[in-house]
Amino acid sequence: MDEPWTVLEKLIQEVNRQTEQVQNMHEKARDMSASATSEDGMVTVTVGARGDVRKIDFDPRVYRKLSPSELSATLIEQIGAATRTVSGELKETMQPLAPADLPSFEDLFGEGVDFPSFLAQAMTPRPKGRGERP
């Protein structure tokens, strides 16, 4: 049987290891992005892990080829495609940190719910109620 201090030391090492894993995952997620380009190559959109639009590139010919409504629809389509891509990459990155018996993201929140939207909500501080400690 291990001495109590040996057990405590092992627990501390495990907590430190897991904390480092979470910090590494957070850094990867913060820097993660994905791009999507329309089929005609006129519009490219890059989004971050939380679905934030980081960059939009237009082919110079876009204003002659697409009407304003077509351009708008193309932008929305590419933002959605890039967000789905980065959401999948983020889920894949986080998978090693999840317990093996944890239900999938879709099982918990339903199909069609994207991870960046959930992450943004989960990371938004909730206001403290009366009498609660900070």
PDB file of C-alpha atoms in Angstrom:
ATOM      1  CA  MET A   1       0.000   0.000   0.000  1.00  0.00           C
ATOM      2  CA  ASP A   2       1.302   3.441  -0.930  1.00  0.00           C
ATOM      3  CA  GLU A   3       2.081   5.989   1.723  1.00  0.00           C
ATOM      4  CA  PRO A   4      -0.480   8.833   1.940  1.00  0.00           C
ATOM      5  CA  TRP A   5       2.096  11.366   0.714  1.00  0.00           C
ATOM      6  CA  THR A   6       2.916   9.190  -2.280  1.00  0.00           C
ATOM      7  CA  VAL A   7      -0.778   8.967  -3.186  1.00  0.00           C
ATOM      8  CA  LEU A   8      -1.164  12.729  -2.760  1.00  0.00           C
ATOM      9  CA  GLU A   9       1.891  13.360  -4.934  1.00  0.00           C
ATOM     10  CA  LYS A  10       0.456  11.120  -7.681  1.00  0.00           C
ATOM     11  CA  LEU A  11      -2.858  12.966  -7.510  1.00  0.00           C
ATOM     12  CA  ILE A  12      -1.114  16.335  -7.771  1.00  0.00           C
ATOM     13  CA  GLN A  13       0.875  15.125 -10.786  1.00  0.00           C
ATOM     14  CA  GLU A  14      -2.327  13.918 -12.455  1.00  0.00           C
ATOM     15  CA  VAL A  15      -4.103  17.233 -11.818  1.00  0.00           C
ATOM     16  CA  ASN A  16      -1.103  19.101 -13.241  1.00  0.00           C
ATOM     17  CA  ARG A  17      -1.072  16.841 -16.317  1.00  0.00           C
ATOM     18  CA  GLN A  18      -4.782  17.353 -16.933  1.00  0.00           C
ATOM     19  CA  THR A  19      -4.513  21.107 -16.361  1.00  0.00           C
ATOM     20  CA  GLU A  20      -1.740  21.286 -18.940  1.00  0.00           C
ATOM     21  CA  GLN A  21      -3.859  19.314 -21.423  1.00  0.00           C
ATOM     22  CA  VAL A  22      -6.781  21.710 -20.964  1.00  0.00           C
ATOM     23  CA  GLN A  23      -4.508  24.742 -21.372  1.00  0.00           C
ATOM     24  CA  ASN A  24      -3.027  23.277 -24.561  1.00  0.00           C
ATOM     25  CA  MET A  25      -6.504  22.552 -25.914  1.00  0.00           C
ATOM     26  CA  HIS A  26      -7.621  26.087 -25.095  1.00  0.00           C
ATOM     27  CA  GLU A  27      -4.626  27.541 -26.966  1.00  0.00           C
ATOM     28  CA  LYS A  28      -5.319  25.322 -29.984  1.00  0.00           C
ATOM     29  CA  ALA A  29      -8.998  26.302 -29.951  1.00  0.00           C
ATOM     30  CA  ARG A  30      -8.176  30.013 -29.684  1.00  0.00           C
ATOM     31  CA  ASP A  31      -5.913  29.812 -32.743  1.00  0.00           C
ATOM     32  CA  MET A  32      -8.143  27.473 -34.739  1.00  0.00           C
ATOM     33  CA  SER A  33      -9.811  28.713 -37.917  1.00  0.00           C
ATOM     34  CA  ALA A  34     -11.280  27.363 -41.128  1.00  0.00           C
ATOM     35  CA  SER A  35     -11.928  28.853 -44.551  1.00  0.00           C
ATOM     36  CA  ALA A  36     -14.552  28.145 -47.176  1.00  0.00           C
ATOM     37  CA  THR A  37     -14.546  29.286 -50.796  1.00  0.00           C
ATOM     38  CA  SER A  38     -17.581  29.488 -53.048  1.00  0.00           C
ATOM     39  CA  GLU A  39     -17.696  27.118 -56.019  1.00  0.00           C
ATOM     40  CA  ASP A  40     -17.076  29.970 -58.429  1.00  0.00           C
ATOM     41  CA  GLY A  41     -14.097  31.173 -56.368  1.00  0.00           C
ATOM     42  CA  MET A  42     -15.577  34.635 -55.947  1.00  0.00           C
ATOM     43  CA  VAL A  43     -15.857  34.612 -52.127  1.00  0.00           C
ATOM     44  CA  THR A  44     -13.631  33.139 -49.407  1.00  0.00           C
ATOM     45  CA  VAL A  45     -14.531  33.414 -45.732  1.00  0.00           C
ATOM     46  CA  THR A  46     -12.375  32.517 -42.709  1.00  0.00           C
ATOM     47  CA  VAL A  47     -13.939  31.978 -39.278  1.00  0.00           C
ATOM     48  CA  GLY A  48     -12.511  31.265 -35.834  1.00  0.00           C
ATOM     49  CA  ALA A  49     -13.394  28.480 -33.409  1.00  0.00           C
ATOM     50  CA  ARG A  50     -16.283  30.469 -31.941  1.00  0.00           C
ATOM     51  CA  GLY A  51     -17.760  31.203 -35.360  1.00  0.00           C
ATOM     52  CA  ASP A  52     -16.295  34.706 -35.453  1.00  0.00           C
ATOM     53  CA  VAL A  53     -15.682  35.969 -38.988  1.00  0.00           C
ATOM     54  CA  ARG A  54     -11.983  36.767 -39.236  1.00  0.00           C
ATOM     55  CA  LYS A  55     -11.551  37.494 -42.916  1.00  0.00           C
ATOM     56  CA  ILE A  56     -13.568  37.894 -46.102  1.00  0.00           C
ATOM     57  CA  ASP A  57     -11.887  37.896 -49.506  1.00  0.00           C
ATOM     58  CA  PHE A  58     -13.610  38.828 -52.745  1.00  0.00           C
ATOM     59  CA  ASP A  59     -12.392  38.169 -56.241  1.00  0.00           C
ATOM     60  CA  PRO A  60     -12.224  41.618 -57.899  1.00  0.00           C
ATOM     61  CA  ARG A  61     -14.781  40.442 -60.492  1.00  0.00           C
ATOM     62  CA  VAL A  62     -17.392  39.644 -57.812  1.00  0.00           C
ATOM     63  CA  TYR A  63     -19.140  43.002 -58.140  1.00  0.00           C
ATOM     64  CA  ARG A  64     -19.665  42.484 -61.898  1.00  0.00           C
ATOM     65  CA  LYS A  65     -20.705  38.834 -61.642  1.00  0.00           C
ATOM     66  CA  LEU A  66     -22.979  38.711 -58.585  1.00  0.00           C
ATOM     67  CA  SER A  67     -25.967  40.826 -57.652  1.00  0.00           C
ATOM     68  CA  PRO A  68     -26.114  42.144 -54.081  1.00  0.00           C
ATOM     69  CA  SER A  69     -28.577  39.402 -53.081  1.00  0.00           C
ATOM     70  CA  GLU A  70     -26.380  36.702 -54.673  1.00  0.00           C
ATOM     71  CA  LEU A  71     -23.318  38.075 -52.900  1.00  0.00           C
ATOM     72  CA  SER A  72     -25.193  38.105 -49.600  1.00  0.00           C
ATOM     73  CA  ALA A  73     -26.381  34.509 -50.065  1.00  0.00           C
ATOM     74  CA  THR A  74     -22.858  33.403 -51.011  1.00  0.00           C
ATOM     75  CA  LEU A  75     -21.391  35.076 -47.920  1.00  0.00           C
ATOM     76  CA  ILE A  76     -23.917  33.396 -45.623  1.00  0.00           C
ATOM     77  CA  GLU A  77     -23.310  30.022 -47.274  1.00  0.00           C
ATOM     78  CA  GLN A  78     -19.515  30.275 -46.920  1.00  0.00           C
ATOM     79  CA  ILE A  79     -19.717  31.476 -43.300  1.00  0.00           C
ATOM     80  CA  GLY A  80     -21.875  28.433 -42.523  1.00  0.00           C
ATOM     81  CA  ALA A  81     -19.528  26.042 -44.318  1.00  0.00           C
ATOM     82  CA  ALA A  82     -16.429  27.409 -42.587  1.00  0.00           C
ATOM     83  CA  THR A  83     -18.184  27.344 -39.194  1.00  0.00           C
ATOM     84  CA  ARG A  84     -19.184  23.687 -39.662  1.00  0.00           C
ATOM     85  CA  THR A  85     -15.591  22.821 -40.584  1.00  0.00           C
ATOM     86  CA  VAL A  86     -14.006  24.562 -37.599  1.00  0.00           C
ATOM     87  CA  SER A  87     -16.701  23.125 -35.301  1.00  0.00           C
ATOM     88  CA  GLY A  88     -15.759  19.599 -36.403  1.00  0.00           C
ATOM     89  CA  GLU A  89     -12.071  20.321 -35.902  1.00  0.00           C
ATOM     90  CA  LEU A  90     -12.762  21.711 -32.445  1.00  0.00           C
ATOM     91  CA  LYS A  91     -14.790  18.653 -31.420  1.00  0.00           C
ATOM     92  CA  GLU A  92     -11.978  16.418 -32.681  1.00  0.00           C
ATOM     93  CA  THR A  93      -9.390  18.411 -30.719  1.00  0.00           C
ATOM     94  CA  MET A  94     -11.438  18.186 -27.515  1.00  0.00           C
ATOM     95  CA  GLN A  95     -12.272  14.485 -27.858  1.00  0.00           C
ATOM     96  CA  PRO A  96      -9.172  13.186 -25.987  1.00  0.00           C
ATOM     97  CA  LEU A  97     -10.163  15.249 -22.934  1.00  0.00           C
ATOM     98  CA  ALA A  98     -13.705  13.877 -22.765  1.00  0.00           C
ATOM     99  CA  PRO A  99     -14.440  10.864 -20.545  1.00  0.00           C
ATOM    100  CA  ALA A 100     -15.042   7.690 -22.555  1.00  0.00           C
ATOM    101  CA  ASP A 101     -18.601   7.255 -21.231  1.00  0.00           C
ATOM    102  CA  LEU A 102     -19.643  10.855 -21.960  1.00  0.00           C
ATOM    103  CA  PRO A 103     -22.481  11.075 -24.504  1.00  0.00           C
ATOM    104  CA  SER A 104     -21.682  12.784 -27.784  1.00  0.00           C
ATOM    105  CA  PHE A 105     -22.304  16.508 -28.258  1.00  0.00           C
ATOM    106  CA  GLU A 106     -25.214  15.732 -30.589  1.00  0.00           C
ATOM    107  CA  ASP A 107     -26.727  13.282 -28.059  1.00  0.00           C
ATOM    108  CA  LEU A 108     -26.654  15.976 -25.384  1.00  0.00           C
ATOM    109  CA  PHE A 109     -27.816  18.996 -27.377  1.00  0.00           C
ATOM    110  CA  GLY A 110     -29.493  17.599 -30.495  1.00  0.00           C
ATOM    111  CA  GLU A 111     -28.517  17.563 -34.135  1.00  0.00           C
ATOM    112  CA  GLY A 112     -27.835  20.856 -35.812  1.00  0.00           C
ATOM    113  CA  VAL A 113     -26.443  22.540 -32.703  1.00  0.00           C
ATOM    114  CA  ASP A 114     -22.970  23.764 -33.542  1.00  0.00           C
ATOM    115  CA  PHE A 115     -20.138  23.612 -31.055  1.00  0.00           C
ATOM    116  CA  PRO A 116     -18.912  27.207 -31.492  1.00  0.00           C
ATOM    117  CA  SER A 117     -22.355  28.538 -30.524  1.00  0.00           C
ATOM    118  CA  PHE A 118     -22.451  26.290 -27.487  1.00  0.00           C
ATOM    119  CA  LEU A 119     -18.890  27.239 -26.519  1.00  0.00           C
ATOM    120  CA  ALA A 120     -19.696  30.940 -26.778  1.00  0.00           C
ATOM    121  CA  GLN A 121     -22.686  30.483 -24.457  1.00  0.00           C
ATOM    122  CA  ALA A 122     -20.769  28.300 -22.008  1.00  0.00           C
ATOM    123  CA  MET A 123     -17.944  30.828 -21.753  1.00  0.00           C
ATOM    124  CA  THR A 124     -20.210  33.847 -21.221  1.00  0.00           C
ATOM    125  CA  PRO A 125     -20.178  34.772 -17.529  1.00  0.00           C
ATOM    126  CA  ARG A 126     -23.568  34.592 -15.889  1.00  0.00           C
ATOM    127  CA  PRO A 127     -24.615  37.478 -13.678  1.00  0.00           C
ATOM    128  CA  LYS A 128     -24.474  36.683  -9.992  1.00  0.00           C
ATOM    129  CA  GLY A 129     -27.776  36.648  -8.137  1.00  0.00           C
ATOM    130  CA  ARG A 130     -28.430  38.433  -4.932  1.00  0.00           C
ATOM    131  CA  GLY A 131     -26.447  36.986  -2.061  1.00  0.00           C
ATOM    132  CA  GLU A 132     -24.206  34.801  -4.266  1.00  0.00           C
ATOM    133  CA  ARG A 133     -20.490  34.956  -3.920  1.00  0.00           C
ATOM    134  CA  PRO A 134     -18.404  35.969  -6.937  1.00  0.00           C
TER     135      PRO A 134
END
